Short mmCIF file of C-alpha atoms and ligand atoms in Angstrom, two decimals:
data_model
loop_
_atom_site.label_atom_id
_atom_site.label_comp_id
_atom_site.label_asym_id
_atom_site.label_seq_id
_atom_site.Cartn_x
_atom_site.Cartn_y
_atom_site.Cartn_z
CA MET C 1 -19.94 -14.14 -16.32
CA ALA C 2 -16.74 -12.12 -15.85
CA MET C 3 -15.75 -11.61 -12.22
CA SER C 4 -15.03 -8.23 -10.75
CA PHE C 5 -11.91 -7.80 -8.67
CA ASP C 6 -10.57 -5.20 -6.29
CA THR C 7 -7.33 -5.10 -8.28
CA ILE C 8 -5.91 -6.68 -11.38
CA ILE C 9 -2.17 -6.75 -12.00
CA ARG C 10 -2.11 -6.70 -15.76
CA GLY C 11 0.49 -7.63 -18.35
CA GLY C 12 3.30 -8.82 -16.11
CA THR C 13 5.47 -11.92 -16.11
CA VAL C 14 4.64 -13.97 -13.02
CA ALA C 15 7.38 -16.06 -11.45
CA THR C 16 7.08 -18.64 -8.69
CA ALA C 17 9.47 -21.16 -7.19
CA ALA C 18 8.31 -23.59 -9.88
CA ASP C 19 7.61 -21.64 -13.04
CA THR C 20 7.63 -18.36 -14.96
CA PHE C 21 4.61 -17.45 -17.11
CA GLN C 22 2.64 -14.55 -18.56
CA CYS C 23 -0.64 -13.93 -16.78
CA ASP C 24 -2.74 -11.35 -14.98
CA VAL C 25 -3.41 -11.57 -11.25
CA GLY C 26 -6.89 -10.87 -9.91
CA ILE C 27 -7.09 -9.81 -6.28
CA SER C 28 -10.17 -9.75 -4.05
CA GLY C 29 -10.35 -9.19 -0.31
CA GLY C 30 -6.55 -9.11 -0.05
CA LYS C 31 -6.19 -12.59 -1.54
CA ILE C 32 -5.18 -13.83 -4.94
CA ALA C 33 -8.49 -14.77 -6.54
CA ALA C 34 -7.59 -15.55 -10.15
CA LEU C 35 -4.62 -16.13 -12.43
CA GLY C 36 -5.24 -15.92 -16.15
CA GLU C 37 -5.88 -13.71 -19.13
CA ASN C 38 -8.75 -11.29 -19.80
CA LEU C 39 -9.80 -11.30 -16.16
CA GLY C 40 -12.35 -8.56 -16.70
CA GLU C 41 -13.14 -5.62 -14.43
CA ALA C 42 -11.44 -4.28 -11.34
CA LYS C 43 -11.61 -1.14 -9.20
CA GLU C 44 -7.87 -0.71 -9.74
CA ILE C 45 -5.64 -1.82 -12.58
CA VAL C 46 -1.91 -2.03 -11.96
CA ASP C 47 -0.01 -2.02 -15.24
CA ALA C 48 2.83 -4.51 -14.98
CA THR C 49 3.89 -4.46 -18.62
CA GLY C 50 7.61 -5.23 -18.78
CA LEU C 51 7.72 -6.07 -15.07
CA LEU C 52 8.23 -9.29 -13.14
CA VAL C 53 5.50 -10.14 -10.66
CA LEU C 54 7.07 -12.07 -7.77
CA PRO C 55 5.84 -13.19 -4.36
CA GLY C 56 6.73 -10.49 -1.83
CA GLY C 57 9.97 -11.31 -0.07
CA ILE C 58 9.91 -12.77 3.42
CA ASP C 59 12.97 -11.72 5.36
CA SER C 60 13.06 -14.41 8.00
CA HIS C 61 16.01 -13.06 9.99
CA VAL C 62 15.88 -9.44 11.13
CA HIS C 63 16.52 -7.66 14.41
CA ILE C 64 14.31 -4.71 15.30
CA ALA C 65 14.29 -2.58 18.44
CA GLN C 66 16.31 -5.18 20.29
CA PRO C 67 18.19 -4.19 23.48
CA SER C 68 21.88 -4.40 22.61
CA GLY C 69 23.92 -3.65 25.72
CA PRO C 70 24.50 -0.61 27.93
CA GLY C 71 24.18 2.63 26.00
CA ILE C 72 23.63 0.92 22.64
CA VAL C 73 20.38 1.53 20.75
CA MET C 74 19.15 -0.07 17.55
CA ALA C 75 18.46 2.50 14.86
CA ASP C 76 15.27 0.97 13.53
CA ASP C 77 11.98 0.68 15.28
CA PHE C 78 9.16 -1.41 13.79
CA SER C 79 8.02 1.49 11.63
CA SER C 80 11.32 2.30 9.91
CA ALA C 81 12.41 -1.35 9.62
CA THR C 82 9.17 -2.54 8.03
CA ARG C 83 9.00 0.51 5.74
CA SER C 84 12.55 -0.21 4.60
CA ALA C 85 11.62 -3.88 4.16
CA ALA C 86 8.69 -2.93 1.92
CA PHE C 87 10.83 -0.66 -0.24
CA GLY C 88 13.18 -3.62 -0.68
CA GLY C 89 10.40 -5.83 -2.06
CA ASN C 90 9.40 -7.56 1.18
CA THR C 91 5.88 -8.13 2.44
CA MET C 92 6.78 -9.90 5.64
CA VAL C 93 9.60 -9.90 8.19
CA LEU C 94 10.40 -12.21 11.08
CA PRO C 95 12.21 -10.34 13.86
CA PHE C 96 13.24 -11.80 17.21
CA ALA C 97 11.70 -11.37 20.63
CA MET C 98 14.86 -11.59 22.68
CA GLN C 99 14.87 -12.86 26.25
CA ARG C 100 17.58 -11.83 28.68
CA LYS C 101 18.58 -13.93 31.66
CA GLY C 102 15.96 -13.89 34.38
CA GLU C 103 13.21 -12.57 32.13
CA SER C 104 9.91 -14.28 31.51
CA LEU C 105 9.71 -15.27 27.86
CA ARG C 106 6.00 -14.47 27.80
CA ALA C 107 6.65 -10.98 29.17
CA VAL C 108 9.33 -10.50 26.50
CA VAL C 109 6.89 -11.48 23.75
CA ASP C 110 4.28 -9.09 25.14
CA ALA C 111 6.87 -6.29 25.19
CA TYR C 112 7.77 -6.85 21.53
CA HIS C 113 4.12 -6.81 20.56
CA ALA C 114 3.80 -3.48 22.33
CA LYS C 115 6.83 -2.14 20.42
CA ALA C 116 5.32 -3.30 17.10
CA GLU C 117 1.73 -2.26 17.79
CA GLY C 118 0.46 0.32 15.30
CA LYS C 119 3.84 0.63 13.60
CA CYS C 120 4.25 -2.12 11.00
CA HIS C 121 3.94 -1.47 7.28
CA VAL C 122 4.06 -5.17 6.39
CA ASP C 123 3.15 -8.37 8.22
CA VAL C 124 5.27 -9.72 11.05
CA SER C 125 5.78 -12.96 12.92
CA PHE C 126 8.23 -13.40 15.78
CA HIS C 127 10.99 -15.88 16.47
CA LEU C 128 12.02 -16.19 20.12
CA ILE C 129 15.56 -15.97 21.47
CA VAL C 130 16.00 -18.27 24.45
CA ALA C 131 18.77 -16.96 26.71
CA ASP C 132 17.53 -18.38 29.99
CA ALA C 133 17.00 -22.10 29.66
CA SER C 134 15.55 -22.51 33.16
CA ASP C 135 13.14 -25.30 34.06
CA ARG C 136 10.25 -22.82 34.23
CA VAL C 137 10.99 -21.35 30.80
CA LEU C 138 11.50 -24.73 29.15
CA GLY C 139 8.79 -26.60 31.03
CA GLN C 140 5.97 -24.06 30.94
CA GLU C 141 6.56 -20.88 28.95
CA LEU C 142 8.11 -22.28 25.81
CA PRO C 143 5.50 -25.01 25.13
CA ALA C 144 2.68 -22.50 25.69
CA LEU C 145 4.31 -20.00 23.32
CA VAL C 146 4.76 -22.63 20.61
CA GLU C 147 1.06 -23.38 20.99
CA ASP C 148 0.37 -19.65 20.43
CA GLY C 149 2.29 -19.51 17.14
CA TYR C 150 5.88 -18.76 18.17
CA THR C 151 7.21 -21.91 16.58
CA SER C 152 10.89 -21.09 16.06
CA PHE C 153 13.53 -20.08 18.56
CA LYS C 154 17.13 -19.01 18.24
CA VAL C 155 19.88 -20.13 20.56
CA PHE C 156 23.34 -18.62 20.74
CA MET C 157 26.57 -20.56 21.20
CA THR C 158 28.41 -17.26 21.82
CA TYR C 159 27.89 -13.74 23.24
CA GLU C 160 28.05 -12.74 26.89
CA GLY C 161 24.68 -13.25 28.54
CA LEU C 162 23.25 -15.19 25.62
CA ALA C 163 25.49 -18.23 25.09
CA LEU C 164 23.96 -21.52 26.14
CA SER C 165 25.99 -24.50 27.34
CA ASP C 166 25.75 -27.76 25.42
CA LEU C 167 23.48 -29.11 28.16
CA GLU C 168 21.17 -26.11 27.81
CA MET C 169 21.17 -26.49 24.02
CA LEU C 170 20.16 -30.12 24.41
CA ASN C 171 17.36 -29.14 26.76
CA VAL C 172 16.05 -26.49 24.35
CA MET C 173 16.26 -28.90 21.41
CA SER C 174 14.38 -31.47 23.43
CA VAL C 175 11.49 -29.02 24.00
CA ALA C 176 11.54 -28.20 20.28
CA ARG C 177 11.25 -31.89 19.48
CA ASP C 178 8.35 -32.38 21.89
CA THR C 179 6.45 -29.30 20.67
CA GLY C 180 7.23 -29.37 16.94
CA ALA C 181 9.28 -26.18 16.88
CA LEU C 182 12.39 -25.27 14.91
CA VAL C 183 15.65 -24.32 16.66
CA MET C 184 17.79 -21.71 14.90
CA VAL C 185 21.45 -21.82 15.91
CA HIS C 186 24.06 -19.06 15.98
CA ALA C 187 27.11 -21.30 15.67
CA GLU C 188 30.35 -19.80 16.97
CA ASN C 189 32.56 -21.17 19.76
CA TYR C 190 32.32 -18.70 22.66
CA ASP C 191 35.43 -19.84 24.55
CA ALA C 192 37.59 -19.76 21.42
CA ILE C 193 36.42 -16.19 20.69
CA ARG C 194 37.14 -15.13 24.27
CA PHE C 195 40.61 -16.69 24.13
CA LEU C 196 41.48 -15.02 20.83
CA THR C 197 39.97 -11.68 21.84
CA ASP C 198 42.02 -11.59 25.05
CA ARG C 199 45.18 -12.45 23.13
CA LEU C 200 44.58 -9.77 20.48
CA GLU C 201 43.84 -7.13 23.09
CA ARG C 202 46.97 -8.01 25.09
CA ALA C 203 48.95 -7.46 21.89
CA GLY C 204 47.29 -4.06 21.42
CA LEU C 205 45.41 -5.24 18.32
CA THR C 206 42.08 -3.59 18.97
CA ALA C 207 41.01 -1.92 15.68
CA PRO C 208 37.67 -3.03 14.21
CA HIS C 209 39.26 -5.38 11.69
CA TYR C 210 40.59 -7.59 14.48
CA HIS C 211 36.97 -8.58 15.00
CA ALA C 212 37.44 -10.93 12.04
CA ALA C 213 40.70 -12.31 13.48
CA SER C 214 38.92 -13.04 16.77
CA ARG C 215 36.37 -15.30 15.05
CA PRO C 216 38.22 -17.26 12.33
CA ILE C 217 36.55 -19.98 10.31
CA PRO C 218 37.34 -22.88 12.72
CA VAL C 219 35.37 -21.04 15.42
CA GLU C 220 32.29 -21.30 13.21
CA ARG C 221 33.07 -24.74 11.79
CA GLU C 222 33.50 -26.34 15.22
CA ALA C 223 30.29 -24.85 16.60
CA THR C 224 28.38 -25.86 13.46
CA HIS C 225 29.63 -29.43 13.83
CA ARG C 226 28.74 -29.46 17.52
CA ALA C 227 25.25 -28.06 16.97
CA ILE C 228 24.62 -30.71 14.32
CA SER C 229 25.84 -33.44 16.66
CA LEU C 230 23.57 -32.22 19.46
CA ALA C 231 20.60 -32.13 17.06
CA GLU C 232 21.44 -35.66 15.93
CA ILE C 233 21.44 -36.87 19.53
CA ILE C 234 17.96 -35.39 20.09
CA ASP C 235 16.80 -36.27 16.56
CA VAL C 236 15.46 -32.80 15.88
CA PRO C 237 15.68 -30.51 12.82
CA ILE C 238 17.73 -27.33 13.23
CA MET C 239 18.51 -24.27 11.12
CA ILE C 240 22.11 -23.04 11.17
CA VAL C 241 21.77 -19.32 10.52
CA HIS C 242 24.12 -16.83 8.82
CA VAL C 243 26.65 -19.32 7.46
CA SER C 244 29.73 -17.51 6.15
CA ASN C 245 32.16 -20.01 4.64
CA ARG C 246 32.90 -23.34 2.98
CA GLU C 247 33.86 -25.34 6.05
CA ALA C 248 30.62 -24.61 7.90
CA MET C 249 28.64 -25.09 4.69
CA GLU C 250 30.25 -28.48 4.19
CA GLU C 251 29.45 -29.55 7.74
CA ILE C 252 25.81 -28.89 6.89
CA ARG C 253 26.06 -30.65 3.54
CA ARG C 254 27.63 -33.75 5.12
CA ALA C 255 24.83 -33.88 7.68
CA GLN C 256 22.22 -33.56 4.93
CA VAL C 257 23.85 -36.35 2.93
CA ARG C 258 23.62 -38.50 6.07
CA GLY C 259 19.88 -37.85 6.10
CA LEU C 260 19.78 -35.46 9.04
CA LYS C 261 17.27 -32.61 8.92
CA ILE C 262 19.86 -29.88 9.10
CA TYR C 263 19.07 -26.64 7.30
CA GLY C 264 21.21 -23.65 6.47
CA GLU C 265 20.85 -19.94 5.85
CA THR C 266 23.26 -17.43 4.35
CA CYS C 267 23.09 -13.66 3.89
CA PRO C 268 24.18 -10.91 1.44
CA GLN C 269 27.22 -9.94 3.52
CA TYR C 270 28.74 -13.37 2.85
CA LEU C 271 28.29 -12.96 -0.91
CA VAL C 272 29.58 -9.44 -1.53
CA LEU C 273 31.68 -8.34 1.49
CA THR C 274 35.01 -9.65 2.75
CA ALA C 275 37.09 -9.21 5.91
CA LYS C 276 39.05 -6.55 3.98
CA ASP C 277 36.03 -4.28 4.30
CA LEU C 278 36.68 -4.16 8.04
CA GLU C 279 40.07 -2.55 7.39
CA GLY C 280 38.71 0.96 6.72
CA LEU C 281 40.63 3.92 8.11
CA ASN C 282 40.04 5.01 11.69
CA MET C 283 36.78 3.40 12.82
CA GLU C 284 35.24 2.96 9.33
CA GLY C 285 35.69 -0.80 9.62
CA ALA C 286 33.09 -0.81 12.40
CA LYS C 287 30.45 -0.43 9.70
CA TYR C 288 31.11 -4.05 8.71
CA VAL C 289 31.40 -5.65 12.15
CA CYS C 290 28.97 -8.53 12.27
CA SER C 291 29.15 -12.13 13.40
CA PRO C 292 30.22 -14.34 11.82
CA PRO C 293 32.40 -11.82 9.98
CA PRO C 294 32.56 -11.62 6.19
CA ARG C 295 35.49 -13.81 5.02
CA ASP C 296 37.16 -13.89 1.60
CA GLU C 297 36.35 -14.52 -2.05
CA ALA C 298 36.69 -18.30 -1.70
CA SER C 299 34.11 -18.19 1.09
CA GLN C 300 31.80 -16.11 -1.10
CA ALA C 301 32.09 -18.79 -3.81
CA ALA C 302 31.23 -21.47 -1.24
CA CYS C 303 28.14 -19.57 -0.12
CA TRP C 304 27.01 -19.33 -3.75
CA GLU C 305 27.53 -23.07 -4.06
CA GLY C 306 25.40 -23.63 -0.97
CA LEU C 307 22.62 -21.52 -2.48
CA GLN C 308 22.84 -23.22 -5.87
CA GLN C 309 22.99 -26.77 -4.58
CA GLY C 310 20.29 -26.59 -1.93
CA VAL C 311 22.56 -26.78 1.12
CA PHE C 312 21.08 -23.43 2.12
CA ALA C 313 17.30 -23.23 2.10
CA LEU C 314 17.16 -19.58 3.12
CA PHE C 315 18.67 -16.27 2.13
CA SER C 316 17.98 -13.67 4.82
CA SER C 317 19.44 -10.27 5.64
CA ASP C 318 20.29 -10.57 9.35
CA HIS C 319 19.34 -6.88 9.36
CA CYS C 320 20.77 -5.58 12.63
CA PRO C 321 20.70 -1.79 12.43
CA PHE C 322 23.10 0.43 14.37
CA ARG C 323 23.92 3.96 13.32
CA TYR C 324 27.60 4.55 12.57
CA ASP C 325 28.27 8.13 13.61
CA ASP C 326 26.55 7.85 16.93
CA PRO C 327 27.73 7.22 20.52
CA HIS C 328 24.77 4.82 20.85
CA GLY C 329 25.85 2.89 17.74
CA LYS C 330 29.05 1.79 16.08
CA LEU C 331 31.04 4.73 17.51
CA ALA C 332 30.11 4.03 21.13
CA PRO C 333 32.96 5.24 23.38
CA LYS C 334 33.88 1.71 24.51
CA GLY C 335 33.88 0.47 20.91
CA ARG C 336 36.70 2.91 20.17
CA THR C 337 38.85 1.12 22.77
CA SER C 338 38.45 -2.36 21.27
CA PHE C 339 36.58 -4.27 18.55
CA ARG C 340 35.19 -6.35 21.44
CA TRP C 341 32.74 -3.57 22.24
CA VAL C 342 31.65 -2.56 18.75
CA PRO C 343 27.97 -3.51 18.40
CA ASN C 344 27.68 -6.57 16.17
CA GLY C 345 25.42 -6.39 13.18
CA ILE C 346 24.82 -4.54 9.92
CA PRO C 347 21.71 -3.24 8.16
CA GLY C 348 20.38 -4.90 5.00
CA VAL C 349 16.63 -5.51 4.96
CA GLU C 350 16.13 -3.22 1.94
CA THR C 351 19.14 -4.39 -0.07
CA ARG C 352 18.87 -8.18 0.45
CA LEU C 353 16.65 -8.87 -2.55
CA PRO C 354 18.25 -6.50 -5.08
CA ILE C 355 21.70 -7.90 -4.23
CA LEU C 356 20.62 -11.53 -4.75
CA PHE C 357 18.63 -10.63 -7.84
CA SER C 358 21.51 -8.73 -9.42
CA GLU C 359 24.41 -10.95 -8.37
CA GLY C 360 22.39 -14.15 -8.66
CA VAL C 361 19.69 -13.96 -11.32
CA ASN C 362 21.08 -11.24 -13.57
CA LYS C 363 24.60 -12.68 -13.45
CA GLY C 364 23.32 -16.19 -14.20
CA ARG C 365 24.31 -17.84 -10.91
CA ILE C 366 20.74 -18.83 -10.00
CA GLY C 367 17.44 -18.93 -11.86
CA LEU C 368 14.45 -16.75 -11.10
CA ASP C 369 12.63 -19.78 -9.64
CA ARG C 370 15.47 -20.36 -7.19
CA PHE C 371 15.49 -16.66 -6.27
CA VAL C 372 11.79 -16.85 -5.38
CA GLU C 373 12.31 -20.09 -3.49
CA LEU C 374 15.18 -18.79 -1.35
CA THR C 375 13.64 -15.44 -0.53
CA ALA C 376 9.89 -16.09 -0.22
CA THR C 377 8.63 -19.64 -0.65
CA ASN C 378 11.18 -21.43 1.52
CA PRO C 379 10.95 -18.92 4.40
CA ALA C 380 7.18 -19.44 4.40
CA ARG C 381 7.56 -23.22 4.38
CA VAL C 382 10.36 -23.35 6.91
CA TYR C 383 8.56 -21.15 9.43
CA GLY C 384 5.02 -22.47 9.09
CA LEU C 385 3.47 -19.66 7.00
CA PHE C 386 2.90 -21.57 3.75
CA PRO C 387 0.66 -21.54 1.68
CA ARG C 388 -0.80 -18.31 3.02
CA LYS C 389 2.51 -16.57 2.33
CA GLY C 390 5.41 -16.98 -0.07
CA VAL C 391 3.54 -18.08 -3.17
CA ILE C 392 1.47 -16.75 -6.05
CA ALA C 393 -1.49 -19.11 -5.99
CA ILE C 394 -5.23 -18.78 -5.66
CA GLY C 395 -6.15 -18.29 -2.02
CA ALA C 396 -2.75 -16.98 -0.93
CA ASP C 397 -2.38 -13.46 0.48
CA ALA C 398 -1.84 -11.00 -2.37
CA ASP C 399 1.69 -10.15 -1.25
CA LEU C 400 3.45 -9.19 -4.45
CA ALA C 401 6.54 -7.33 -5.59
CA LEU C 402 6.72 -5.89 -9.09
CA TRP C 403 10.31 -5.81 -10.29
CA GLU C 404 12.02 -3.82 -13.01
CA PRO C 405 14.56 -6.49 -13.93
CA GLU C 406 16.83 -4.20 -15.97
CA LEU C 407 16.76 -1.15 -13.69
CA GLU C 408 20.32 -0.14 -12.82
CA VAL C 409 20.77 1.26 -9.35
CA THR C 410 23.87 2.27 -7.45
CA ILE C 411 23.15 1.54 -3.82
CA ARG C 412 23.43 4.75 -1.80
CA ASN C 413 22.30 5.13 1.76
CA GLU C 414 20.36 8.25 0.85
CA ARG C 415 17.94 6.20 -1.26
CA LEU C 416 17.22 3.67 1.50
CA HIS C 417 14.43 3.96 4.04
CA HIS C 418 15.94 2.52 7.21
CA ALA C 419 16.96 4.81 10.07
CA VAL C 420 20.64 3.93 9.79
CA ASP C 421 23.16 6.55 8.61
CA TYR C 422 25.10 4.16 6.35
CA THR C 423 24.82 1.03 4.27
CA PRO C 424 27.65 -1.50 4.07
CA TYR C 425 26.78 -1.80 0.37
CA GLU C 426 27.39 1.89 -0.49
CA GLY C 427 28.41 2.19 -4.13
CA LEU C 428 27.48 -1.38 -5.12
CA LYS C 429 25.92 -1.36 -8.57
CA VAL C 430 22.92 -3.64 -8.95
CA LYS C 431 20.59 -4.42 -11.84
CA GLY C 432 16.98 -5.09 -10.92
CA TRP C 433 14.90 -3.42 -8.21
CA PRO C 434 11.33 -3.87 -6.93
CA THR C 435 9.41 -0.70 -7.67
CA THR C 436 5.85 -1.52 -6.62
CA VAL C 437 4.84 -3.68 -3.67
CA LEU C 438 1.42 -4.92 -2.60
CA SER C 439 0.72 -6.25 0.84
CA ARG C 440 -2.51 -8.23 1.10
CA GLY C 441 -3.65 -6.52 -2.09
CA GLU C 442 -2.91 -2.94 -1.02
CA VAL C 443 -0.24 -0.99 -2.83
CA VAL C 444 2.23 -0.05 -0.11
CA VAL C 445 5.10 1.06 -2.33
CA GLU C 446 4.72 2.75 -5.66
CA ASP C 447 7.79 4.01 -7.45
CA GLY C 448 8.81 7.29 -5.84
CA ARG C 449 5.79 7.41 -3.59
CA PRO C 450 6.58 7.02 0.09
CA ILE C 451 4.21 4.62 1.74
CA ASP C 452 2.25 5.88 4.63
CA ALA C 453 0.73 2.82 6.14
CA PRO C 454 2.15 2.18 9.59
CA GLY C 455 -0.22 -0.01 11.51
CA ARG C 456 -1.57 -1.91 8.53
CA GLY C 457 0.95 -4.74 9.02
CA ARG C 458 -0.46 -7.60 11.04
CA PHE C 459 1.01 -10.15 13.42
CA LEU C 460 0.70 -13.69 12.09
CA ALA C 461 0.97 -16.73 14.31
CA CYS C 462 3.18 -19.37 12.71
CA GLY C 463 2.10 -22.96 12.24
CA THR C 464 4.33 -25.97 12.67
CA PRO C 465 7.49 -25.46 10.60
CA GLU C 466 7.51 -27.86 7.67
CA PRO C 467 10.84 -29.44 8.74
CA CYS C 468 9.20 -30.40 12.03
CA ARG C 469 6.08 -32.02 10.55
CA ALA C 470 5.77 -35.77 10.53
CA GLY C 471 6.73 -36.90 7.05
CA GLY C 472 7.77 -33.34 6.09
CA GLY C 473 10.14 -33.49 3.14
CA ARG C 474 13.51 -31.76 3.03
CA ILE C 475 13.37 -28.12 1.95
CA VAL C 476 16.30 -27.26 -0.31
O1 LIG N 1 26.39 -9.66 14.03
C1 LIG N 1 25.23 -10.06 13.98
N1 LIG N 1 24.91 -11.06 13.20
N2 LIG N 1 24.32 -9.48 14.74
C2 LIG N 1 23.00 -9.83 14.84
C3 LIG N 1 22.76 -10.83 15.90
C4 LIG N 1 22.96 -12.21 15.36
O2 LIG N 1 23.81 -12.91 15.86
O3 LIG N 1 22.26 -12.62 14.45
ZN1 LIG N 2 23.25 -14.77 15.14
ZN1 LIG N 3 20.81 -12.19 13.48
#
């Protein structure tokens, strides 16, 4: 007897991290219930003829509604960020719940839940940012939070108020080892940046593009090497996030060859932007200020190599949204006096997937299977959400993005759905864009139709990250 489904996606080409094949997708109760031909009846038929049917993207590195220093305000709240994510083919995002010194980590997590409550268009899990590695936080709060499904935490080796000492990093890594959590590392040498920043400022070199000069490649390479060494001492897996260049990539590769569980992530800005973009007239360069900074074409080639060869397991946006023409954003009064004060971070949650699809798949640098792996399947595996998320398989959540692989789009901020007044990718021509998106079986984006579903996105507790499981294989 033929089954009856809530929805059938008919006539599309389904792609997973393993395979590409023609089949229909039957959805019931928000889950994928059948894969095959002639699936029968459904309340709703989505015609996917000529389209690719991919797992919805999981952007595992985004910043939303995060406090960012006196007078600075992030442009996106959970509504605009998750709406923008959905329009960019994502069905899940992992933002950070950021602790500041002296704060209770549990109170911070509660506050982020309150900010997200009733607002999310797609599903959300949280990473933690540990800024206060006190005995109470490490001994009590962190283990209890891991137990509750916050199984990854980021530590910073730079930034005033966030940077941890090596001793503190070791202590955090030790808790991660004991609890089965994954440490994400922002690897830049704080003292070297301070030294170079002071020197540049004394010489009157304060325009936004000196941001790149204040954090040259050795700053990142040294910190990457040190983080890997600390992780080796503790014998714990770590994820080096937002890797920008060959030298840091090769530190990770060497560690992997030695059998260490060191993982890497890179982002669109390191594939299509360079430090030259920071040289815009007046303050225009501020639009590209992020850390680590975009480098040069050789660094872009190295990041591609890392993606192709499995050094990087993840491709995330590091969406960090500040408005440009705004005294609470990139043009904050202090930021005009020196690059030191320009808020760090650029938006990109909606453009991440089209950029990788166009520059990667359509230009023949990576296959469609690798695209799916880097943007959906691996994030789910790395952060303990697999096989509920990140895969097209029976029983998984029906989180799907239908792509028009030949659609040519010139990226313009006016077509994006974030609350930022610019995109660093303005004018970039891409081929391929996701035009329909389903989250747990519900159409949340249909070409040209604005979604209106804030509050339908759910919080998901994460399980033990695969890299931290006993006998867990390496994710490439
Ligand atoms: O410049 C950046 N990347 N800002 C976001 C915060 C971070 O370090 O990821
Ligand atoms: Zn970072
Ligand atoms: Zn970030």
